[in-house]
């Protein structure tokens, strides 16, 4: 009797899997707009989008492209930070931008500190006249080449054959680096302003305190979502609908923050890596973080395109 029950349960599971596979591979693509409406139509569209994104991710070999972007990012970290902090220093925002980077990427304090040491040496040499002309050109070229690689990958996802001309790349990318320090400083100023209000004005009105705490807690999520949304809308060399970019930005931003939480919570890995790699333990962890971050970013791009 027990054997019969188990067999029946197995047959039910097998039948359910068969129906599910048939639905996602055949039936769902035969449903027309006239047959569904309301929430059911929304669910169908979400499932279709996810299926198309997964298919595109596999067919376009985006895992390999994420690895290539990881390698390019690793080589470009110091020049990237040098350009960002150099521009921020011109505005007087260098300290604020540095602190914001530490806040945006918790769990990477050691890597950022080491990178900042290289950057400060880089900028000091530039001010001293050691790096001039060709050196500065190579510095900007490295940064522009990294963003151009990201754009090319996005263009492949959107099936765009033609990239921006070089003069557009230079002007658009430099405009981005001019805006970033200002936005990061504004974000820091907003957080400080809300914290000050919470400790002074809102402390007298207890019903406001949970609201302010909620805003402060979700601020990193909002910033990450806006960053991904801006990336998906502005970087491909085509017009991307705002809604598509926003939906993909929300999903990617939440996934990225969740991964950050898992990464920070799993810092026990560091002690295991220290026993094997010694002082180089930060490198494999940084590579893992970069790889998974690019996978999240590119899958979000597939969702935006789908």
CSV table of C-alpha atoms in Angstrom, one decimal:
chain,number,residue,atom,x,y,z
A,1,UNK,CA,0.0,0.0,0.0
A,2,UNK,CA,2.9,2.3,0.9
A,3,UNK,CA,4.6,1.6,-2.5
A,4,UNK,CA,1.4,2.5,-4.3
A,5,UNK,CA,1.1,5.8,-2.4
A,6,UNK,CA,4.7,6.7,-3.2
A,7,UNK,CA,4.2,5.8,-6.8
A,8,UNK,CA,1.1,7.9,-7.0
A,9,UNK,CA,2.8,10.9,-5.4
A,10,UNK,CA,5.7,10.4,-7.9
A,11,UNK,CA,3.3,10.3,-10.8
A,12,UNK,CA,1.6,13.5,-9.6
A,13,UNK,CA,4.9,15.3,-9.3
A,14,UNK,CA,6.0,14.1,-12.8
A,15,UNK,CA,2.6,15.2,-14.2
A,16,UNK,CA,3.0,18.6,-12.6
A,17,UNK,CA,6.5,19.1,-14.0
A,18,UNK,CA,5.3,18.0,-17.4
A,19,UNK,CA,2.4,20.5,-17.4
A,20,UNK,CA,4.7,23.3,-16.1
A,21,UNK,CA,7.3,22.6,-18.8
A,22,UNK,CA,4.7,22.6,-21.5
A,23,UNK,CA,3.1,25.8,-20.1
A,24,UNK,CA,6.4,27.8,-20.1
A,25,UNK,CA,7.6,26.4,-23.4
A,26,UNK,CA,4.4,26.2,-25.5
A,27,UNK,CA,1.1,27.2,-23.9
A,28,UNK,CA,2.1,30.6,-22.6
A,29,UNK,CA,3.2,31.8,-26.0
A,30,UNK,CA,-0.2,30.9,-27.5
A,31,UNK,CA,-2.1,33.2,-25.0
A,32,UNK,CA,-3.4,36.3,-26.7
A,33,UNK,CA,-4.1,39.7,-25.1
A,34,UNK,CA,-7.9,39.2,-25.6
A,35,UNK,CA,-7.8,36.0,-23.5
A,36,UNK,CA,-6.4,37.5,-20.3
A,37,UNK,CA,-6.8,40.8,-18.5
A,38,UNK,CA,-5.9,42.5,-15.2
A,39,UNK,CA,-3.6,40.7,-12.8
A,40,UNK,CA,-3.6,37.5,-14.9
A,41,UNK,CA,-2.2,39.4,-17.8
A,42,UNK,CA,0.4,41.0,-15.6
A,43,UNK,CA,1.5,37.6,-14.3
A,44,UNK,CA,1.7,36.2,-17.8
A,45,UNK,CA,3.9,39.1,-18.9
A,46,UNK,CA,6.2,38.7,-15.9
A,47,UNK,CA,6.7,35.0,-16.6
A,48,UNK,CA,7.3,35.8,-20.3
A,49,UNK,CA,9.9,38.5,-19.4
A,50,UNK,CA,11.8,36.2,-17.1
A,51,UNK,CA,11.8,33.3,-19.6
A,52,UNK,CA,13.1,35.7,-22.4
A,53,UNK,CA,15.7,37.1,-20.1
A,54,UNK,CA,17.0,33.6,-19.1
A,55,UNK,CA,17.1,32.5,-22.7
A,56,UNK,CA,18.9,35.7,-23.7
A,57,UNK,CA,21.4,35.3,-20.9
A,58,UNK,CA,22.2,31.8,-22.0
A,59,UNK,CA,22.2,32.4,-25.8
A,60,UNK,CA,24.4,35.5,-25.6
A,61,UNK,CA,26.9,33.9,-23.3
A,62,UNK,CA,26.6,36.7,-20.8
A,63,UNK,CA,28.4,34.8,-18.1
A,64,UNK,CA,31.6,35.0,-20.2
A,65,UNK,CA,31.0,38.7,-20.9
A,66,UNK,CA,30.6,39.2,-17.1
A,67,UNK,CA,34.0,37.6,-16.6
A,68,UNK,CA,35.5,39.9,-19.2
A,69,UNK,CA,34.0,43.0,-17.5
A,70,UNK,CA,35.2,41.7,-14.1
A,71,UNK,CA,38.8,41.6,-15.5
A,72,UNK,CA,38.4,45.0,-17.2
A,73,UNK,CA,37.0,46.5,-13.9
A,74,UNK,CA,39.9,45.1,-11.9
A,75,UNK,CA,42.4,46.7,-14.2
A,76,UNK,CA,40.5,50.0,-14.2
A,77,UNK,CA,39.7,50.4,-10.5
A,78,UNK,CA,42.6,52.8,-9.7
A,79,UNK,CA,42.3,54.9,-12.9
A,80,UNK,CA,38.5,55.0,-12.3
A,81,UNK,CA,38.8,56.2,-8.7
A,82,UNK,CA,41.6,58.6,-9.7
A,83,UNK,CA,39.4,60.3,-12.3
A,84,UNK,CA,36.4,60.4,-9.9
A,85,UNK,CA,38.4,61.7,-6.9
A,86,UNK,CA,40.3,64.1,-9.0
A,87,UNK,CA,37.1,65.7,-10.3
A,88,UNK,CA,35.7,65.6,-6.7
A,89,UNK,CA,38.8,67.3,-5.4
A,90,UNK,CA,38.2,70.1,-7.9
A,91,UNK,CA,34.8,70.7,-6.4
A,92,UNK,CA,36.1,70.3,-2.9
A,93,UNK,CA,34.1,67.0,-2.4
A,94,UNK,CA,37.0,64.5,-2.2
A,95,UNK,CA,36.5,63.6,1.5
A,96,UNK,CA,32.7,63.3,1.1
A,97,UNK,CA,33.0,61.1,-2.0
A,98,UNK,CA,35.5,58.8,-0.3
A,99,UNK,CA,33.2,58.3,2.7
A,100,UNK,CA,30.3,57.7,0.4
A,101,UNK,CA,32.2,55.0,-1.5
A,102,UNK,CA,32.9,53.3,1.9
A,103,UNK,CA,29.2,53.5,2.7
A,104,UNK,CA,28.1,52.2,-0.7
A,105,UNK,CA,30.4,49.2,-0.6
A,106,UNK,CA,30.4,47.9,3.0
A,107,UNK,CA,32.7,44.9,3.4
A,108,UNK,CA,35.2,46.2,1.0
A,109,UNK,CA,37.0,48.6,3.3
A,110,UNK,CA,40.4,46.9,2.9
A,111,UNK,CA,40.3,46.9,-0.9
A,112,UNK,CA,39.1,50.5,-1.0
A,113,UNK,CA,41.7,51.7,1.4
A,114,UNK,CA,44.5,50.1,-0.7
A,115,UNK,CA,43.0,51.5,-3.9
A,116,UNK,CA,42.8,55.0,-2.3
A,117,UNK,CA,46.5,54.7,-1.4
A,118,UNK,CA,47.3,54.1,-5.1
A,119,UNK,CA,45.0,56.9,-6.1
A,120,UNK,CA,46.6,59.4,-3.8
A,121,UNK,CA,50.0,58.5,-5.1
A,122,UNK,CA,48.7,58.8,-8.6
A,123,UNK,CA,47.2,62.2,-8.0
A,124,UNK,CA,50.3,63.4,-6.1
A,125,UNK,CA,52.5,62.5,-9.1
A,126,UNK,CA,50.1,64.2,-11.5
A,127,UNK,CA,50.3,67.4,-9.4
A,128,UNK,CA,54.1,67.1,-9.3
A,129,UNK,CA,54.3,67.0,-13.0
A,130,UNK,CA,55.5,63.4,-13.2
A,131,UNK,CA,52.3,62.3,-15.0
A,132,UNK,CA,51.6,64.7,-17.8
A,133,UNK,CA,50.4,64.7,-21.3
A,134,UNK,CA,50.5,61.0,-22.4
A,135,UNK,CA,50.0,59.8,-18.8
A,136,UNK,CA,46.8,61.7,-18.3
A,137,UNK,CA,45.5,60.7,-21.8
A,138,UNK,CA,46.2,57.0,-20.9
A,139,UNK,CA,44.4,57.6,-17.5
A,140,UNK,CA,41.2,58.9,-19.2
A,141,UNK,CA,41.5,56.3,-22.0
A,142,UNK,CA,41.5,53.4,-19.5
A,143,UNK,CA,38.3,54.8,-17.9
A,144,UNK,CA,36.6,55.5,-21.2
A,145,UNK,CA,37.6,52.1,-22.5
A,146,UNK,CA,35.9,50.4,-19.5
A,147,UNK,CA,32.6,52.2,-19.9
A,148,UNK,CA,32.8,51.6,-23.7
A,149,UNK,CA,33.1,47.9,-23.0
A,150,UNK,CA,30.0,48.0,-20.8
A,151,UNK,CA,28.2,49.9,-23.5
A,152,UNK,CA,29.2,47.4,-26.2
A,153,UNK,CA,27.9,44.6,-24.0
A,154,UNK,CA,24.6,46.4,-23.5
A,155,UNK,CA,24.4,47.0,-27.3
A,156,UNK,CA,24.8,43.3,-27.9
A,157,UNK,CA,21.9,42.6,-25.5
A,158,UNK,CA,19.7,45.2,-27.3
A,159,UNK,CA,20.9,43.9,-30.7
A,160,UNK,CA,22.4,47.3,-31.6
A,161,UNK,CA,25.2,47.0,-34.2
A,162,UNK,CA,26.5,50.5,-33.9
A,163,UNK,CA,28.1,52.1,-30.9
A,164,UNK,CA,28.4,55.8,-30.1
A,165,UNK,CA,31.0,57.7,-32.0
A,166,UNK,CA,34.2,58.4,-30.0
A,167,UNK,CA,33.5,62.1,-29.6
A,168,UNK,CA,30.0,61.2,-28.1
A,169,UNK,CA,31.6,58.7,-25.8
A,170,UNK,CA,34.2,61.2,-24.5
A,171,UNK,CA,31.6,64.0,-23.9
A,172,UNK,CA,28.9,61.7,-22.4
A,173,UNK,CA,31.3,59.8,-20.1
A,174,UNK,CA,33.1,62.9,-18.9
A,175,UNK,CA,29.7,64.5,-18.2
A,176,UNK,CA,28.8,61.4,-16.1
A,177,UNK,CA,32.0,61.8,-14.1
A,178,UNK,CA,31.3,65.5,-13.5
A,179,UNK,CA,27.8,64.7,-12.2
A,180,UNK,CA,28.7,61.7,-10.0
A,181,UNK,CA,30.6,63.6,-7.3
A,182,UNK,CA,27.8,66.2,-7.1
A,183,UNK,CA,25.1,63.4,-6.7
A,184,UNK,CA,27.2,61.5,-4.1
A,185,UNK,CA,27.7,64.7,-2.1
A,186,UNK,CA,24.0,65.5,-2.4
A,187,UNK,CA,23.1,62.0,-1.1
A,188,UNK,CA,25.5,62.4,1.8
A,189,UNK,CA,24.1,65.8,2.6
A,190,UNK,CA,20.5,64.4,2.5
A,191,UNK,CA,21.5,61.6,4.9
A,192,UNK,CA,23.2,64.1,7.3
A,193,UNK,CA,20.2,66.4,7.1
A,194,UNK,CA,17.7,63.7,7.9
A,195,UNK,CA,19.9,62.4,10.8
A,196,UNK,CA,20.1,65.9,12.2
A,197,UNK,CA,16.4,66.4,12.0
A,198,UNK,CA,15.9,63.0,13.6
A,199,UNK,CA,18.1,63.9,16.6
A,200,UNK,CA,16.7,67.4,17.0
A,201,UNK,CA,13.3,68.4,15.6
A,202,UNK,CA,11.8,64.9,15.1
A,203,UNK,CA,13.0,63.7,18.5
A,204,UNK,CA,10.2,65.8,20.0
A,205,UNK,CA,7.6,64.1,17.8
A,206,UNK,CA,8.0,60.3,18.3
A,207,UNK,CA,5.6,59.4,15.6
A,208,UNK,CA,8.0,60.8,13.0
A,209,UNK,CA,11.0,58.8,14.2
A,210,UNK,CA,10.1,55.4,12.5
A,211,UNK,CA,9.4,57.3,9.3
A,212,UNK,CA,12.8,59.0,9.3
A,213,UNK,CA,14.5,55.7,10.2
A,214,UNK,CA,12.8,53.9,7.4
A,215,UNK,CA,13.9,56.6,4.9
A,216,UNK,CA,17.5,56.3,6.1
A,217,UNK,CA,17.4,52.5,5.9
A,218,UNK,CA,16.0,52.4,2.4
A,219,UNK,CA,18.2,55.2,1.0
A,220,UNK,CA,21.0,52.8,-0.1
A,221,UNK,CA,18.3,50.7,-2.0
A,222,UNK,CA,16.9,53.8,-3.7
A,223,UNK,CA,20.4,55.0,-4.7
A,224,UNK,CA,21.3,51.6,-6.1
A,225,UNK,CA,17.9,51.3,-8.0
A,226,UNK,CA,18.4,54.7,-9.5
A,227,UNK,CA,22.0,53.9,-10.5
A,228,UNK,CA,20.9,50.7,-12.3
A,229,UNK,CA,17.9,52.4,-13.9
A,230,UNK,CA,20.1,55.2,-15.2
A,231,UNK,CA,22.6,52.7,-16.5
A,232,UNK,CA,19.9,50.7,-18.4
A,233,UNK,CA,18.3,53.8,-19.9
A,234,UNK,CA,21.4,55.9,-20.8
A,235,UNK,CA,24.1,53.5,-21.7
A,236,UNK,CA,22.7,51.4,-24.7
A,237,UNK,CA,23.0,53.3,-28.0
A,238,UNK,CA,19.2,53.3,-28.4
A,239,UNK,CA,16.1,54.6,-26.8
A,240,UNK,CA,15.0,52.5,-23.8
A,241,UNK,CA,11.5,53.0,-22.3
A,242,UNK,CA,11.7,54.4,-18.8
A,243,UNK,CA,9.3,51.8,-17.4
A,244,UNK,CA,11.5,49.0,-18.7
A,245,UNK,CA,14.6,50.5,-17.3
A,246,UNK,CA,12.9,51.2,-13.9
A,247,UNK,CA,11.6,47.7,-13.5
A,248,UNK,CA,15.0,46.2,-14.3
A,249,UNK,CA,16.6,48.7,-12.0
A,250,UNK,CA,14.4,47.8,-9.1
A,251,UNK,CA,15.0,44.1,-9.5
A,252,UNK,CA,18.8,44.5,-10.0
A,253,UNK,CA,19.0,47.0,-7.2
A,254,UNK,CA,17.2,44.7,-4.7
A,255,UNK,CA,19.3,41.7,-5.9
A,256,UNK,CA,22.5,43.7,-5.6
A,257,UNK,CA,21.7,44.9,-2.0
A,258,UNK,CA,20.6,41.4,-1.0
A,259,UNK,CA,23.9,40.0,-2.4
A,260,UNK,CA,25.8,42.7,-0.4
A,261,UNK,CA,24.0,41.6,2.7
A,262,UNK,CA,24.9,37.9,2.1
A,263,UNK,CA,28.5,38.9,1.3
A,264,UNK,CA,28.9,41.0,4.5
A,265,UNK,CA,27.1,38.3,6.7
A,266,UNK,CA,29.5,35.7,5.3
A,267,UNK,CA,32.7,37.5,6.2
A,268,UNK,CA,33.6,34.2,8.1
A,269,UNK,CA,34.8,33.2,4.6
A,270,UNK,CA,37.6,35.7,5.0
A,271,UNK,CA,39.2,33.8,7.9
A,272,UNK,CA,39.2,30.6,5.8
A,273,UNK,CA,40.8,32.4,2.8
A,274,UNK,CA,43.4,34.0,5.1
A,275,UNK,CA,44.6,30.6,6.1
A,276,UNK,CA,45.2,29.7,2.4
A,277,UNK,CA,46.0,33.0,0.7
A,278,UNK,CA,47.4,35.1,3.6
A,279,UNK,CA,47.5,38.8,2.7
A,280,UNK,CA,46.1,38.0,-0.8
A,281,UNK,CA,42.8,36.8,0.7
A,282,UNK,CA,41.0,40.0,-0.4
A,283,UNK,CA,41.7,39.4,-4.1
A,284,UNK,CA,39.6,36.2,-4.6
A,285,UNK,CA,36.8,37.8,-2.6
A,286,UNK,CA,36.9,40.9,-4.7
A,287,UNK,CA,36.9,38.9,-7.9
A,288,UNK,CA,33.8,36.9,-6.6
A,289,UNK,CA,32.0,40.1,-5.7
A,290,UNK,CA,32.8,41.8,-9.1
A,291,UNK,CA,31.7,38.7,-11.0
A,292,UNK,CA,28.4,38.3,-9.2
A,293,UNK,CA,27.8,42.1,-9.5
A,294,UNK,CA,28.2,42.0,-13.2
A,295,UNK,CA,26.0,38.9,-13.5
A,296,UNK,CA,23.2,40.8,-11.7
A,297,UNK,CA,23.8,43.9,-13.9
A,298,UNK,CA,23.7,42.0,-17.2
A,299,UNK,CA,20.7,39.9,-16.2
A,300,UNK,CA,18.9,43.1,-15.3
A,301,UNK,CA,19.8,44.5,-18.8
A,302,UNK,CA,18.2,41.3,-20.3
A,303,UNK,CA,15.0,42.0,-18.3
A,304,UNK,CA,15.0,45.6,-19.5
A,305,UNK,CA,15.4,44.5,-23.1
A,306,UNK,CA,12.8,41.6,-22.8
